[in-house]
Amino acid sequence: QSINTVREAITAGDYEKASLTARSITRSAKLLQDPHLERVSEFGRKAESFAAFLVRKEFKGAQLILSTTLQAGEILASSSETLSLG
């Protein structure tokens, strides 16, 4: 499970898979309690929230996460043309 898997799932529109993968990344980072994984864990939480908003079709919430999270914005830049966030 990796951040690339989350990116690919979101690009493909499989927000359920993106959310599950992000949750797994976050859980792994917590279990290992490695300070270097804090950034990964933070990304995992943001990606999970973003995907959850999209699954529920709450586009304003997804937009808020994109606008406040540079990492998510960079990762999703390639798929922004395919997402209509209202």
Short mmCIF file of N, CA and C in Angstrom, two decimals:
data_model
loop_
_atom_site.label_atom_id
_atom_site.label_comp_id
_atom_site.label_asym_id
_atom_site.label_seq_id
_atom_site.Cartn_x
_atom_site.Cartn_y
_atom_site.Cartn_z
N GLN A 1 0.85 -1.18 0.00
CA GLN A 1 0.00 0.00 0.00
C GLN A 1 0.89 1.24 0.00
N SER A 2 0.65 2.14 -0.94
CA SER A 2 1.49 3.32 -1.01
C SER A 2 0.69 4.54 -1.42
N ILE A 3 1.34 5.69 -1.32
CA ILE A 3 0.72 6.94 -1.74
C ILE A 3 0.41 6.88 -3.23
N ASN A 4 1.27 6.20 -4.00
CA ASN A 4 1.00 6.08 -5.44
C ASN A 4 -0.32 5.34 -5.68
N THR A 5 -0.62 4.35 -4.86
CA THR A 5 -1.88 3.62 -5.00
C THR A 5 -3.06 4.55 -4.76
N VAL A 6 -2.93 5.45 -3.77
CA VAL A 6 -3.99 6.43 -3.50
C VAL A 6 -4.15 7.34 -4.71
N ARG A 7 -3.04 7.83 -5.24
CA ARG A 7 -3.08 8.72 -6.40
C ARG A 7 -3.75 8.04 -7.60
N GLU A 8 -3.35 6.81 -7.87
CA GLU A 8 -3.92 6.07 -9.00
C GLU A 8 -5.42 5.83 -8.82
N ALA A 9 -5.81 5.50 -7.60
CA ALA A 9 -7.24 5.23 -7.33
C ALA A 9 -8.07 6.50 -7.52
N ILE A 10 -7.56 7.64 -7.03
CA ILE A 10 -8.29 8.89 -7.18
C ILE A 10 -8.37 9.28 -8.66
N THR A 11 -7.26 9.13 -9.37
CA THR A 11 -7.25 9.44 -10.80
C THR A 11 -8.26 8.59 -11.56
N ALA A 12 -8.38 7.32 -11.14
CA ALA A 12 -9.32 6.40 -11.80
C ALA A 12 -10.76 6.60 -11.32
N GLY A 13 -10.94 7.46 -10.33
CA GLY A 13 -12.28 7.69 -9.80
C GLY A 13 -12.73 6.65 -8.79
N ASP A 14 -11.80 5.82 -8.32
CA ASP A 14 -12.13 4.79 -7.34
C ASP A 14 -11.87 5.34 -5.94
N TYR A 15 -12.77 6.22 -5.49
CA TYR A 15 -12.55 6.93 -4.23
C TYR A 15 -12.65 6.01 -3.02
N GLU A 16 -13.41 4.94 -3.15
CA GLU A 16 -13.51 3.97 -2.06
C GLU A 16 -12.14 3.32 -1.82
N LYS A 17 -11.48 2.90 -2.90
CA LYS A 17 -10.15 2.29 -2.79
C LYS A 17 -9.14 3.32 -2.26
N ALA A 18 -9.25 4.55 -2.73
CA ALA A 18 -8.35 5.60 -2.26
C ALA A 18 -8.48 5.79 -0.76
N SER A 19 -9.71 5.81 -0.28
CA SER A 19 -9.96 6.01 1.14
C SER A 19 -9.41 4.83 1.96
N LEU A 20 -9.67 3.62 1.51
CA LEU A 20 -9.19 2.44 2.23
C LEU A 20 -7.67 2.39 2.26
N THR A 21 -7.04 2.72 1.14
CA THR A 21 -5.57 2.70 1.07
C THR A 21 -4.98 3.77 1.98
N ALA A 22 -5.55 4.97 1.95
CA ALA A 22 -5.07 6.05 2.81
C ALA A 22 -5.20 5.66 4.28
N ARG A 23 -6.31 5.02 4.62
CA ARG A 23 -6.52 4.57 6.00
C ARG A 23 -5.43 3.57 6.40
N SER A 24 -5.07 2.68 5.48
CA SER A 24 -4.04 1.68 5.74
C SER A 24 -2.68 2.35 5.95
N ILE A 25 -2.38 3.35 5.11
CA ILE A 25 -1.11 4.08 5.24
C ILE A 25 -1.04 4.75 6.61
N THR A 26 -2.11 5.40 6.99
CA THR A 26 -2.16 6.10 8.28
C THR A 26 -1.96 5.12 9.44
N ARG A 27 -2.65 3.99 9.37
CA ARG A 27 -2.54 2.98 10.42
C ARG A 27 -1.11 2.45 10.52
N SER A 28 -0.48 2.17 9.38
CA SER A 28 0.90 1.66 9.37
C SER A 28 1.86 2.66 10.00
N ALA A 29 1.71 3.94 9.64
CA ALA A 29 2.58 4.96 10.18
C ALA A 29 2.42 5.07 11.70
N LYS A 30 1.19 4.94 12.18
CA LYS A 30 0.95 4.99 13.63
C LYS A 30 1.57 3.80 14.33
N LEU A 31 1.41 2.62 13.74
CA LEU A 31 1.94 1.40 14.36
C LEU A 31 3.46 1.45 14.46
N LEU A 32 4.12 1.95 13.43
CA LEU A 32 5.58 1.99 13.42
C LEU A 32 6.12 3.12 14.30
N GLN A 33 5.30 4.14 14.52
CA GLN A 33 5.68 5.31 15.32
C GLN A 33 7.06 5.84 14.94
N ASP A 34 7.29 5.93 13.64
CA ASP A 34 8.54 6.45 13.11
C ASP A 34 8.35 7.94 12.83
N PRO A 35 9.19 8.82 13.42
CA PRO A 35 9.01 10.25 13.20
C PRO A 35 9.08 10.64 11.72
N HIS A 36 9.84 9.89 10.93
CA HIS A 36 9.94 10.19 9.50
C HIS A 36 8.64 9.88 8.77
N LEU A 37 7.79 9.09 9.39
CA LEU A 37 6.53 8.73 8.75
C LEU A 37 5.40 9.70 9.11
N GLU A 38 5.70 10.68 9.93
CA GLU A 38 4.65 11.64 10.31
C GLU A 38 4.09 12.34 9.08
N ARG A 39 4.95 12.68 8.14
CA ARG A 39 4.48 13.33 6.92
C ARG A 39 3.59 12.39 6.11
N VAL A 40 3.98 11.12 6.04
CA VAL A 40 3.18 10.13 5.34
C VAL A 40 1.83 9.97 6.04
N SER A 41 1.87 9.90 7.36
CA SER A 41 0.65 9.75 8.13
C SER A 41 -0.27 10.95 7.91
N GLU A 42 0.30 12.15 7.89
CA GLU A 42 -0.50 13.35 7.66
C GLU A 42 -1.13 13.31 6.27
N PHE A 43 -0.33 12.91 5.28
CA PHE A 43 -0.89 12.78 3.93
C PHE A 43 -2.01 11.75 3.91
N GLY A 44 -1.79 10.63 4.59
CA GLY A 44 -2.80 9.58 4.62
C GLY A 44 -4.12 10.08 5.17
N ARG A 45 -4.05 10.85 6.26
CA ARG A 45 -5.27 11.40 6.84
C ARG A 45 -5.96 12.36 5.87
N LYS A 46 -5.18 13.21 5.20
CA LYS A 46 -5.77 14.17 4.26
C LYS A 46 -6.38 13.44 3.06
N ALA A 47 -5.65 12.45 2.53
CA ALA A 47 -6.16 11.72 1.37
C ALA A 47 -7.41 10.94 1.73
N GLU A 48 -7.42 10.38 2.93
CA GLU A 48 -8.59 9.63 3.38
C GLU A 48 -9.80 10.56 3.48
N SER A 49 -9.60 11.74 4.06
CA SER A 49 -10.69 12.70 4.17
C SER A 49 -11.17 13.16 2.79
N PHE A 50 -10.22 13.43 1.91
CA PHE A 50 -10.56 13.87 0.56
C PHE A 50 -11.41 12.82 -0.15
N ALA A 51 -10.94 11.58 -0.12
CA ALA A 51 -11.66 10.50 -0.79
C ALA A 51 -13.04 10.29 -0.15
N ALA A 52 -13.11 10.38 1.17
CA ALA A 52 -14.40 10.19 1.84
C ALA A 52 -15.41 11.26 1.42
N PHE A 53 -14.94 12.51 1.28
CA PHE A 53 -15.83 13.57 0.81
C PHE A 53 -16.33 13.26 -0.59
N LEU A 54 -15.43 12.76 -1.45
CA LEU A 54 -15.84 12.48 -2.83
C LEU A 54 -16.82 11.30 -2.89
N VAL A 55 -16.58 10.29 -2.07
CA VAL A 55 -17.49 9.14 -2.04
C VAL A 55 -18.90 9.61 -1.66
N ARG A 56 -18.96 10.54 -0.72
CA ARG A 56 -20.27 11.05 -0.28
C ARG A 56 -20.79 12.19 -1.16
N LYS A 57 -20.02 12.52 -2.21
CA LYS A 57 -20.37 13.61 -3.14
C LYS A 57 -20.49 14.96 -2.42
N GLU A 58 -19.65 15.15 -1.40
CA GLU A 58 -19.60 16.43 -0.69
C GLU A 58 -18.42 17.22 -1.25
N PHE A 59 -18.67 17.84 -2.40
CA PHE A 59 -17.58 18.45 -3.16
C PHE A 59 -16.99 19.68 -2.49
N LYS A 60 -17.79 20.41 -1.70
CA LYS A 60 -17.25 21.59 -1.01
C LYS A 60 -16.20 21.17 0.01
N GLY A 61 -16.47 20.07 0.72
CA GLY A 61 -15.49 19.56 1.69
C GLY A 61 -14.22 19.11 1.00
N ALA A 62 -14.36 18.44 -0.14
CA ALA A 62 -13.19 17.99 -0.90
C ALA A 62 -12.39 19.19 -1.40
N GLN A 63 -13.08 20.22 -1.86
CA GLN A 63 -12.41 21.43 -2.33
C GLN A 63 -11.62 22.09 -1.20
N LEU A 64 -12.20 22.12 -0.01
CA LEU A 64 -11.53 22.72 1.14
C LEU A 64 -10.22 21.99 1.44
N ILE A 65 -10.27 20.67 1.42
CA ILE A 65 -9.05 19.90 1.68
C ILE A 65 -8.00 20.19 0.60
N LEU A 66 -8.42 20.24 -0.66
CA LEU A 66 -7.47 20.54 -1.74
C LEU A 66 -6.86 21.93 -1.56
N SER A 67 -7.66 22.90 -1.19
CA SER A 67 -7.15 24.26 -1.09
C SER A 67 -6.25 24.45 0.12
N THR A 68 -6.38 23.61 1.14
CA THR A 68 -5.57 23.78 2.35
C THR A 68 -4.43 22.77 2.46
N THR A 69 -4.31 21.88 1.48
CA THR A 69 -3.27 20.86 1.56
C THR A 69 -2.43 20.85 0.31
N LEU A 70 -1.25 21.44 0.40
CA LEU A 70 -0.37 21.53 -0.76
C LEU A 70 -0.02 20.15 -1.30
N GLN A 71 0.27 19.21 -0.41
CA GLN A 71 0.64 17.87 -0.85
C GLN A 71 -0.47 17.23 -1.67
N ALA A 72 -1.69 17.31 -1.18
CA ALA A 72 -2.80 16.72 -1.92
C ALA A 72 -2.98 17.42 -3.25
N GLY A 73 -2.81 18.75 -3.25
CA GLY A 73 -2.94 19.49 -4.50
C GLY A 73 -1.91 19.05 -5.52
N GLU A 74 -0.66 18.82 -5.09
CA GLU A 74 0.38 18.38 -6.00
C GLU A 74 0.09 16.98 -6.53
N ILE A 75 -0.31 16.10 -5.64
CA ILE A 75 -0.56 14.72 -6.04
C ILE A 75 -1.76 14.62 -6.97
N LEU A 76 -2.75 15.47 -6.74
CA LEU A 76 -3.96 15.39 -7.55
C LEU A 76 -3.93 16.30 -8.76
N ALA A 77 -2.84 17.03 -8.96
CA ALA A 77 -2.78 17.97 -10.08
C ALA A 77 -3.04 17.28 -11.41
N SER A 78 -2.52 16.09 -11.59
CA SER A 78 -2.70 15.39 -12.85
C SER A 78 -4.14 14.96 -13.07
N SER A 79 -4.91 14.83 -12.00
CA SER A 79 -6.28 14.36 -12.17
C SER A 79 -7.30 15.49 -12.03
N SER A 80 -6.82 16.72 -11.81
CA SER A 80 -7.76 17.82 -11.56
C SER A 80 -8.66 18.08 -12.75
N GLU A 81 -8.21 17.79 -13.95
CA GLU A 81 -9.04 18.01 -15.14
C GLU A 81 -10.22 17.03 -15.18
N THR A 82 -10.05 15.86 -14.58
CA THR A 82 -11.10 14.86 -14.64
C THR A 82 -12.09 14.97 -13.49
N LEU A 83 -11.75 15.77 -12.48
CA LEU A 83 -12.63 15.93 -11.32
C LEU A 83 -13.43 17.21 -11.47
N SER A 84 -14.69 17.12 -11.32
CA SER A 84 -15.54 18.31 -11.32
C SER A 84 -15.99 18.54 -9.89
N LEU A 85 -15.37 19.51 -9.25
CA LEU A 85 -15.65 19.73 -7.83
C LEU A 85 -16.71 20.79 -7.59
N GLY A 86 -17.45 21.13 -8.61
CA GLY A 86 -18.59 22.03 -8.44
C GLY A 86 -18.22 23.48 -8.34
#
